[in-house]
GROMACS .gro file of C-alpha atoms in nm:
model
  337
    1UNK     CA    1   0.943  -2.966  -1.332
    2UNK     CA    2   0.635  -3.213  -1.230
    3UNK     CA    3   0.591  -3.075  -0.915
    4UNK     CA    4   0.308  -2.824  -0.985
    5UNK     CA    5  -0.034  -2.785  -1.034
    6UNK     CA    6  -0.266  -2.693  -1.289
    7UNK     CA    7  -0.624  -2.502  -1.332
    8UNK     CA    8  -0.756  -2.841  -1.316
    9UNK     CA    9  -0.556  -2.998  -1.004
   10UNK     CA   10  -0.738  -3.031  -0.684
   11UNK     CA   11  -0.537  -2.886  -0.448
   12UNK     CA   12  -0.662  -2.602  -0.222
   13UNK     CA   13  -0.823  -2.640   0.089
   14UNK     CA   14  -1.128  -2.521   0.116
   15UNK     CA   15  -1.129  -2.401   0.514
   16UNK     CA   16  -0.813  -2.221   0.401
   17UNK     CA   17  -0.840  -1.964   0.136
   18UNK     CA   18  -1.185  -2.013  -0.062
   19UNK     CA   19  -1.312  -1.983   0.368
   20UNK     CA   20  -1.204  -1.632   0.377
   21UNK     CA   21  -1.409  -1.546   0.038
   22UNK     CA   22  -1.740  -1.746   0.191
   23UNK     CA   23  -1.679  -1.580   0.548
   24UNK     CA   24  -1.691  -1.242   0.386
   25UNK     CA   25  -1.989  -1.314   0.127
   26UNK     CA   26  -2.222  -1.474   0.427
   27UNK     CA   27  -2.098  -1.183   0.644
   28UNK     CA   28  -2.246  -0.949   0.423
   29UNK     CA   29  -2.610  -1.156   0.414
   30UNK     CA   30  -2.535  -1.295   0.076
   31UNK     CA   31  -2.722  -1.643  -0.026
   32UNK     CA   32  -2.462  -1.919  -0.001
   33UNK     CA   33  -2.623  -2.103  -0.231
   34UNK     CA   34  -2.585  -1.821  -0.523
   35UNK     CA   35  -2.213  -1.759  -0.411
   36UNK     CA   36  -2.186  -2.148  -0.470
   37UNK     CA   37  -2.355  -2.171  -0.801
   38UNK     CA   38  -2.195  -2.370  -1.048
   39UNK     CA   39  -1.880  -2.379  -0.872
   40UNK     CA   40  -1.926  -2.738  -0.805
   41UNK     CA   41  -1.913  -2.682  -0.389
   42UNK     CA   42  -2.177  -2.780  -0.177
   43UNK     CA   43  -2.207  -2.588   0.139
   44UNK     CA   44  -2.245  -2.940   0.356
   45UNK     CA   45  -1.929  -3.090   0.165
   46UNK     CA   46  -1.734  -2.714   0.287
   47UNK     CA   47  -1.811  -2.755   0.628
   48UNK     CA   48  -1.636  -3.114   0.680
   49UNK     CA   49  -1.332  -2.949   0.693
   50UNK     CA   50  -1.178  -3.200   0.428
   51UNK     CA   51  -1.295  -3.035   0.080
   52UNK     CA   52  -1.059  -2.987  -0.149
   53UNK     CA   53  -1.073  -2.772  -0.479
   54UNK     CA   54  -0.984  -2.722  -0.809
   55UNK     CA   55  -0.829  -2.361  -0.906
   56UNK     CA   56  -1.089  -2.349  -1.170
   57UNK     CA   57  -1.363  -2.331  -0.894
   58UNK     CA   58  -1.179  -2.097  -0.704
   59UNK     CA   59  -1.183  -1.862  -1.011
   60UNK     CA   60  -1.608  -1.944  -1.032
   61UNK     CA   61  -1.654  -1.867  -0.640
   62UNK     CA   62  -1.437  -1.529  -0.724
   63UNK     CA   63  -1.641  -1.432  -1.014
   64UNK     CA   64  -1.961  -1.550  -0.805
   65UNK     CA   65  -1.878  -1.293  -0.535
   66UNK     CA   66  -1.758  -1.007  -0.763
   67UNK     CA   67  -2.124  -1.058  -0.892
   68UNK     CA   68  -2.287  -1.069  -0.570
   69UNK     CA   69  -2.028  -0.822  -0.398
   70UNK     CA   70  -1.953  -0.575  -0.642
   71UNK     CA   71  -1.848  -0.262  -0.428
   72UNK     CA   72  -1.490  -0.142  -0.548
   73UNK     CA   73  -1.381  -0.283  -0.166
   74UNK     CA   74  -1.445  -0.620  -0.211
   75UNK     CA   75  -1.108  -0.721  -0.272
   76UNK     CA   76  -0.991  -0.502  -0.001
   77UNK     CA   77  -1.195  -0.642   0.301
   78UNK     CA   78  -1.143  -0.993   0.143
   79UNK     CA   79  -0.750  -0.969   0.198
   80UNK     CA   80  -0.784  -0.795   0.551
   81UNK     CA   81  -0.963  -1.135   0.656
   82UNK     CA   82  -0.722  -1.354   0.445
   83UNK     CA   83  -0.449  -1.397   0.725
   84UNK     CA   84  -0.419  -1.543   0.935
   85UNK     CA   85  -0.763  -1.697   0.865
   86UNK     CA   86  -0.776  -2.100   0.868
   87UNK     CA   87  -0.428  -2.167   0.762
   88UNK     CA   88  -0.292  -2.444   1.041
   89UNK     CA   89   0.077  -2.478   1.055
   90UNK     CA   90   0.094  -2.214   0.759
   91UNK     CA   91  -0.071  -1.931   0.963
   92UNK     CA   92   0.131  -2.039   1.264
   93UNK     CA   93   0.460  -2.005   1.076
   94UNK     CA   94   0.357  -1.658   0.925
   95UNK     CA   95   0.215  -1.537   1.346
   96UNK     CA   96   0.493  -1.660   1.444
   97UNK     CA   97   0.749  -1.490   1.282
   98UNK     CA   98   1.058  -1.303   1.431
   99UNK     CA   99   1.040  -1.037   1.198
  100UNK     CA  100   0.918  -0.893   0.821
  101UNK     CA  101   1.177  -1.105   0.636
  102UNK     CA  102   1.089  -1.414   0.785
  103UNK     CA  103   0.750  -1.365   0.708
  104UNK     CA  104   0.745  -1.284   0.381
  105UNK     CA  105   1.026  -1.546   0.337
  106UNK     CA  106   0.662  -1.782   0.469
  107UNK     CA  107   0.444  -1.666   0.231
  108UNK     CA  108   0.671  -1.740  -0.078
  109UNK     CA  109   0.805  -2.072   0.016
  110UNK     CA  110   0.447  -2.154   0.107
  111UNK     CA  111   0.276  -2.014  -0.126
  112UNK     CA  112   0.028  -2.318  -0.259
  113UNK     CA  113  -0.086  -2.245   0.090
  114UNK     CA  114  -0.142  -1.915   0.166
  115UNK     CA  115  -0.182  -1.781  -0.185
  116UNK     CA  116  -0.243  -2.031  -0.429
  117UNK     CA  117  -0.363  -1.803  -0.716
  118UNK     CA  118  -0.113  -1.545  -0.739
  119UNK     CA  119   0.306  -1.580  -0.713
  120UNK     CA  120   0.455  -1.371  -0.518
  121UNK     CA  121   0.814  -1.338  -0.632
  122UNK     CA  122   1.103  -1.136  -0.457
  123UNK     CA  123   1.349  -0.898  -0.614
  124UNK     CA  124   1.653  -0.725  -0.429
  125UNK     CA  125   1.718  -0.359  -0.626
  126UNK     CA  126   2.017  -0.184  -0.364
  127UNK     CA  127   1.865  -0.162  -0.031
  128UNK     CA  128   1.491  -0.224  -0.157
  129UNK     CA  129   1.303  -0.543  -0.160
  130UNK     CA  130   1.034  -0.569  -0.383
  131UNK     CA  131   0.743  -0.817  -0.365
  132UNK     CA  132   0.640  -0.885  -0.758
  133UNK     CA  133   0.260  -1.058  -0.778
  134UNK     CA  134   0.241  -1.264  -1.065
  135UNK     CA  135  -0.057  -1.546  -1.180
  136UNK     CA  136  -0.017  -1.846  -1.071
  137UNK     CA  137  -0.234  -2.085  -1.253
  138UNK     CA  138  -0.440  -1.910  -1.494
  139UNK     CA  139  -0.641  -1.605  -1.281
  140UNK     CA  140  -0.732  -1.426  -1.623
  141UNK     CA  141  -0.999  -1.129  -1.531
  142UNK     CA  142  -0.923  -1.246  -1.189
  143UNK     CA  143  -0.553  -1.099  -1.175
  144UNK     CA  144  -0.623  -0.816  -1.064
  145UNK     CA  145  -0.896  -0.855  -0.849
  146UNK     CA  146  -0.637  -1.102  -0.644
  147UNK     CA  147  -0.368  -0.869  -0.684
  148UNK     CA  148  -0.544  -0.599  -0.459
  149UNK     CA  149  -0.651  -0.921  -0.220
  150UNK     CA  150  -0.300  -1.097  -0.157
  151UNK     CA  151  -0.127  -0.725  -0.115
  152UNK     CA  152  -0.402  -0.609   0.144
  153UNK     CA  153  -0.363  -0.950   0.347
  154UNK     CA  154   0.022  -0.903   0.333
  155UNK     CA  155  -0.026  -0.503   0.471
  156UNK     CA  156  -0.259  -0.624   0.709
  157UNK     CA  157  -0.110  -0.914   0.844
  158UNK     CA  158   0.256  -0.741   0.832
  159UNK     CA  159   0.058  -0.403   1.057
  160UNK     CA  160  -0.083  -0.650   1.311
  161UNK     CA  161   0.250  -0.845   1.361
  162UNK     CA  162   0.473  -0.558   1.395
  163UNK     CA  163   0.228  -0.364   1.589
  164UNK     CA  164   0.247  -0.052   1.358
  165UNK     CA  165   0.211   0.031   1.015
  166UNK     CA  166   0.469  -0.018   0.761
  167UNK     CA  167   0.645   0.210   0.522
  168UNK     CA  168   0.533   0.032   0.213
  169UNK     CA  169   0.528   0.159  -0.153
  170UNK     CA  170   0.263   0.005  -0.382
  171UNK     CA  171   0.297   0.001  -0.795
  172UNK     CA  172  -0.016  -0.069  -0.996
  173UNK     CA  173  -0.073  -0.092  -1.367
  174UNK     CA  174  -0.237   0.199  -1.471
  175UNK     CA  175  -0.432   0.418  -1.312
  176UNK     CA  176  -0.681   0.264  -1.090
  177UNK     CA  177  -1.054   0.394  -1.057
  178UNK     CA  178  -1.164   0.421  -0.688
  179UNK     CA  179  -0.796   0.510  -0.592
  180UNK     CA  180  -0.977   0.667  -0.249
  181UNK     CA  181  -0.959   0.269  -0.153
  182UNK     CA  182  -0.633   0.187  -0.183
  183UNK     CA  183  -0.527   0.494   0.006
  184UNK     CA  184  -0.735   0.394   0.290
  185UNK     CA  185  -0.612   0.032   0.321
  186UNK     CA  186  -0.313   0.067   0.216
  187UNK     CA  187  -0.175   0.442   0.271
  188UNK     CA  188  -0.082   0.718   0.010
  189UNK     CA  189   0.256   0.563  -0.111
  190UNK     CA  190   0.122   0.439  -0.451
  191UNK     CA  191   0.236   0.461  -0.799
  192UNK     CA  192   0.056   0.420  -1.105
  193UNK     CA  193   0.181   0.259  -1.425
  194UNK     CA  194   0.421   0.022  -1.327
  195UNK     CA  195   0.249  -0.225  -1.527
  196UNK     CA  196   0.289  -0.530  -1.261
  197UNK     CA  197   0.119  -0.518  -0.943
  198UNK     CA  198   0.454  -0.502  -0.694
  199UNK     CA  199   0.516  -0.351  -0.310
  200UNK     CA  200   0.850  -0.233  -0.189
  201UNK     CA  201   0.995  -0.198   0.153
  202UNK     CA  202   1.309  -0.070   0.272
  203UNK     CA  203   1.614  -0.345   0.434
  204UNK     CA  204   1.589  -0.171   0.756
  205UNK     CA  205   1.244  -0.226   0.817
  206UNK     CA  206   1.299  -0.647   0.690
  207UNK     CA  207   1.509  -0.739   1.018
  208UNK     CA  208   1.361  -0.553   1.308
  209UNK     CA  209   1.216  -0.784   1.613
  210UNK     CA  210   0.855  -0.839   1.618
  211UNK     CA  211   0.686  -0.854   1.962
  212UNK     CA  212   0.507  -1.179   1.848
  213UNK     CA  213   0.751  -1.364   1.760
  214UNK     CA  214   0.809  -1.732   1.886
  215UNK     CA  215   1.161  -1.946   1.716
  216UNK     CA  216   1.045  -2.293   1.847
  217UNK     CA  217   0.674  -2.236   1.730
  218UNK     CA  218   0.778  -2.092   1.368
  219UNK     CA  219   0.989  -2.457   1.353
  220UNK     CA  220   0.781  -2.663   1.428
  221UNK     CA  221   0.502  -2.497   1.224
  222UNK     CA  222   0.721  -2.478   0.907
  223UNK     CA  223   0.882  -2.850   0.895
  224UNK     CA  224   0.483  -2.928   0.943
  225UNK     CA  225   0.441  -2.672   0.613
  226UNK     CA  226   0.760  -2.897   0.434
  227UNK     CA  227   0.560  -3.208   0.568
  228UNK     CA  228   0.226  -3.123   0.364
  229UNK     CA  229   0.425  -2.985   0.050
  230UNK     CA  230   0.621  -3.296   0.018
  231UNK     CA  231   0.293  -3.440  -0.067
  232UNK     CA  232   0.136  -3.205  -0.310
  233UNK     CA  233   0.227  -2.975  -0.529
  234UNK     CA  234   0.422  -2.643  -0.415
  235UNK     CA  235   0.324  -2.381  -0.713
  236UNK     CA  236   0.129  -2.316  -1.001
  237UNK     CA  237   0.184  -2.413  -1.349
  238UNK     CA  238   0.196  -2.098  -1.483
  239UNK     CA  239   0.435  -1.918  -1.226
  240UNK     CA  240   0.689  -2.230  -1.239
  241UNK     CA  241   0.659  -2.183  -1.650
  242UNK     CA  242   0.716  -1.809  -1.628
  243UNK     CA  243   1.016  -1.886  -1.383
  244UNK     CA  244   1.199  -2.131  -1.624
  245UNK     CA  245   1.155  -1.831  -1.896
  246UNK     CA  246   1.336  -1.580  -1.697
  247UNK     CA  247   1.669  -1.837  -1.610
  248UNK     CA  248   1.642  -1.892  -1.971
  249UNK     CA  249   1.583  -1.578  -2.104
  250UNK     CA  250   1.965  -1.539  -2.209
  251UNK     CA  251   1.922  -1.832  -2.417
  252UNK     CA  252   1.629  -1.743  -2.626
  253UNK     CA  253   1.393  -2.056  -2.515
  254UNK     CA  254   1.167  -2.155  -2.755
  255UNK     CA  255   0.837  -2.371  -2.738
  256UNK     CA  256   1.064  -2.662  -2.815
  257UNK     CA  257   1.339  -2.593  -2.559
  258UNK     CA  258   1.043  -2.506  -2.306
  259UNK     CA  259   0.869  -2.840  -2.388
  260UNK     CA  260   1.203  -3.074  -2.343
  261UNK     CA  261   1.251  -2.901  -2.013
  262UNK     CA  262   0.907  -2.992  -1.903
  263UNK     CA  263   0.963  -3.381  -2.016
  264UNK     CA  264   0.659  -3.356  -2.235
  265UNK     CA  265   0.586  -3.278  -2.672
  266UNK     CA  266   0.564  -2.938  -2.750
  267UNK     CA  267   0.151  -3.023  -2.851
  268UNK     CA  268   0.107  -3.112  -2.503
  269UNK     CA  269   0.267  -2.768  -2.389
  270UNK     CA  270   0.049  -2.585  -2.640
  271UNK     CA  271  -0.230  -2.776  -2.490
  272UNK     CA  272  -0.158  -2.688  -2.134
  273UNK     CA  273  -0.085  -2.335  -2.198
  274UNK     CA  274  -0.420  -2.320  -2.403
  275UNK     CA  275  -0.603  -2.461  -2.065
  276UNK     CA  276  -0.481  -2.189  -1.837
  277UNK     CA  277  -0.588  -1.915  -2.094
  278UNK     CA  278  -0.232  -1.807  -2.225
  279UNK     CA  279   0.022  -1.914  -2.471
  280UNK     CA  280   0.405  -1.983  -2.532
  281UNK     CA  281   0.421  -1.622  -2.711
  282UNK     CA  282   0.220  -1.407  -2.437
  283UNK     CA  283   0.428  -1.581  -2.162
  284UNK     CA  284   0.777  -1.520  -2.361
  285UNK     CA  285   0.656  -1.113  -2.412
  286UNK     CA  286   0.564  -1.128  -2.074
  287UNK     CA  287   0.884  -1.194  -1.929
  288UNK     CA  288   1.070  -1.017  -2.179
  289UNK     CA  289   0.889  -0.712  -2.107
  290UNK     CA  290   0.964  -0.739  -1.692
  291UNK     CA  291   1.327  -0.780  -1.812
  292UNK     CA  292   1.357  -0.479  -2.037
  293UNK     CA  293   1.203  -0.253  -1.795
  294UNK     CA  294   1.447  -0.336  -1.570
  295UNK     CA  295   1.742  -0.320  -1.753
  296UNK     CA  296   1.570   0.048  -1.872
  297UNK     CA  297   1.468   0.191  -1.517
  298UNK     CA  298   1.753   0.045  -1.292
  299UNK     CA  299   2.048  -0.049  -1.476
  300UNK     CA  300   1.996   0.264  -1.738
  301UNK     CA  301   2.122   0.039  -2.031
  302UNK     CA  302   2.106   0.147  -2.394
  303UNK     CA  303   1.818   0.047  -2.594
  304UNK     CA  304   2.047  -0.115  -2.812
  305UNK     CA  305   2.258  -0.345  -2.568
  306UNK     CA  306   1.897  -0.448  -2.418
  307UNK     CA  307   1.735  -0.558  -2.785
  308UNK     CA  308   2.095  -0.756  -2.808
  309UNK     CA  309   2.032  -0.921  -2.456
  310UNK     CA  310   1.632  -0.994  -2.573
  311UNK     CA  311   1.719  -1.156  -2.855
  312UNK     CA  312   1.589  -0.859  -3.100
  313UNK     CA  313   1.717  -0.775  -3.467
  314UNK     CA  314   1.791  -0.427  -3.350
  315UNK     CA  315   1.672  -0.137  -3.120
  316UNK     CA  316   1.385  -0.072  -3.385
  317UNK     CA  317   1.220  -0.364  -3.351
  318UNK     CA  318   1.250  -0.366  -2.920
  319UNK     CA  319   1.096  -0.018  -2.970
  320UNK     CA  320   0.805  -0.122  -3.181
  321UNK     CA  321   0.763  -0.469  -2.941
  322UNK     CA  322   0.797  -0.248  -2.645
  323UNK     CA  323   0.491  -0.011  -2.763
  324UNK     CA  324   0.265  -0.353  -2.798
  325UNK     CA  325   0.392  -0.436  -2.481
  326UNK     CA  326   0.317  -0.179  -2.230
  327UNK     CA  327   0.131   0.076  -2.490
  328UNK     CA  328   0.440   0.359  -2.443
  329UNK     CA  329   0.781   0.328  -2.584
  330UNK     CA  330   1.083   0.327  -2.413
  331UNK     CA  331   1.185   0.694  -2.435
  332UNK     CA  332   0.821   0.784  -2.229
  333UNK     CA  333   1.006   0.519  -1.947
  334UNK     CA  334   1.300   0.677  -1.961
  335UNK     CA  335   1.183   1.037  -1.972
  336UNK     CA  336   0.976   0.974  -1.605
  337UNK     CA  337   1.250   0.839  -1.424
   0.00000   0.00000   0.00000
């Protein structure tokens, strides 16, 4: 469990993703040195090449821009230049690639890399593949500002390899304001009140041959990837937390179980959990919730069997959890199937 990093860890190259977020500010005739203020980066450090950062300034350079940059397509443009940006061996995997699979298959196992802030975490449901996009390290009022980033560099990235656009689907919590963006960026397939940000594409679109592609290259370019991660950390805290809760989730894992898996007291958990803005409680509901809506939408199970499976008293108490959970209870789920 120790290899991870924190809010606090310095671990992201700054010519790789915080690049893409100066490129677009400076593009756009905005003062480097009030994107850069109090972030703790110096614009003569940056251009070295050898700068590295903590999340935590990261998150001040995105709230710097969102200042500086506020129109609703910030995030947009900001993912369209994400990939395959300044990424080295990473970006010459993801190029590379023989088909969608494989690069999408890049992006997760290298995602300290390419998307250090947000998780992306695969789900197979029949012949769908979904793409779930979950914090990584404590993004706060950032989530969803990166959410609408990572997915636009994936669409464009994924257009420009295959040489056409993809039949994506896009589910968003909510209902977004300046939905005219997301249509134009990312098509008209979107769905609103999923409550997780999450794209699906269809198996027969995951394994068709890319003109680009290049077998030796995406070797070499990936055991250079292993290389680099065998040296630092390869995910966030907080996505490698939320993954122990859901293979635990059938045991009921408690701060105490949590803390024993992670070698350390259950003070020092509190106390890292406290750091990245969350606690044990909102992580548990958190997973719980992604669970039951599962087991609601796609495997139709009764209320009851799934308060049973969560670890609830009875269906009552799921119901009432449920409704502090997403704000709707599970019969409004149910009913829009």
């Amino acid at each position: 469990m120790a290899n991870h990093y924190e809010i606090d860890t310095a671990c992201i190259a700054a010519h790789e993703f915080p690049a893409a977020l100066i490129d677009l500010a400076c593009s756009r005739g905005i003062d480097s040195h009030k994107l850069l203020r109090g972030t703790g980066i110096f614009m003569d450090d940056f251009l070295t090449g050898e700068l590295t950062l903590r999340p935590t300034q990261c998150f001040a350079l995105l709230g710097n821009l969102r200042k500086l940059m506020p129109a609703a397509e910030c995030a947009f443009l900001a993912g369209a230049r994400l990939y395959p940006g300044n990424f080295g061996a990473a970006a010459s995997a993801l190029q590379s690639s023989a088909n969608l699979l494989a690069a999408i298959q890049v992006v997760v196992e290298y995602q300290a890399i390419l998307s250090p802030l947000l998780s992306p975490r695969l789900e197979w449901r029949c012949d769908d593949l979904f793409i779930h996009w979950h914090d990584a390290c404590g993004a706060n009022e950032h989530g969803a500002f990166l959410a609408d980033m990572m997915i636009s560099a994936l669409v464009a990235i994924t257009k420009h390899l295959a040489g056409r656009s993809l039949p994506w689907q896009f589910y968003l919590p909510g209902d977004p304001n300046h939905r005219e963006q997301y249509q134009v960026h990312w098509g008209r397939h979107l769905h609103v009140g999923s409550h997780q940000y999450s794209m699906q594409i269809n198996r027969a679109e995951l394994e068709q041959a890319w003109p680009g592609s290049a077998a030796n290259v995406s070797e070499i370019a990936r055991r250079q990837c292993d290389r680099r991660l065998q040296q630092s950390p390869a995910a966030g805290f907080i996505s490698v937390f939320d993954a122990y809760l859901r293979q635990h989730l059938a045991g009921n894992p408690s701060l105490e179980s949590a803390a024993c898996e992670f070698a350390i007291s259950p003070a020092t958990l509190k106390r890292k959990l406290k750091k990245h803005h969350t606690s044990f409680q909102r992580r548990f509901d958190l997973v719980r919730k992604e669970q039951a809506l599962y087991w609601l939408t796609h495997e139709r199970l009764p209320l009851a069997e799934i308060a049973t499976r969560l670890h609830f008293h009875d269906a009552r108490n799921l119901r009432r959890a449920f409704k502090r959970w997403t704000g709707i209870v599970p019969s409004q789920v149910i009913a829009s199937r």
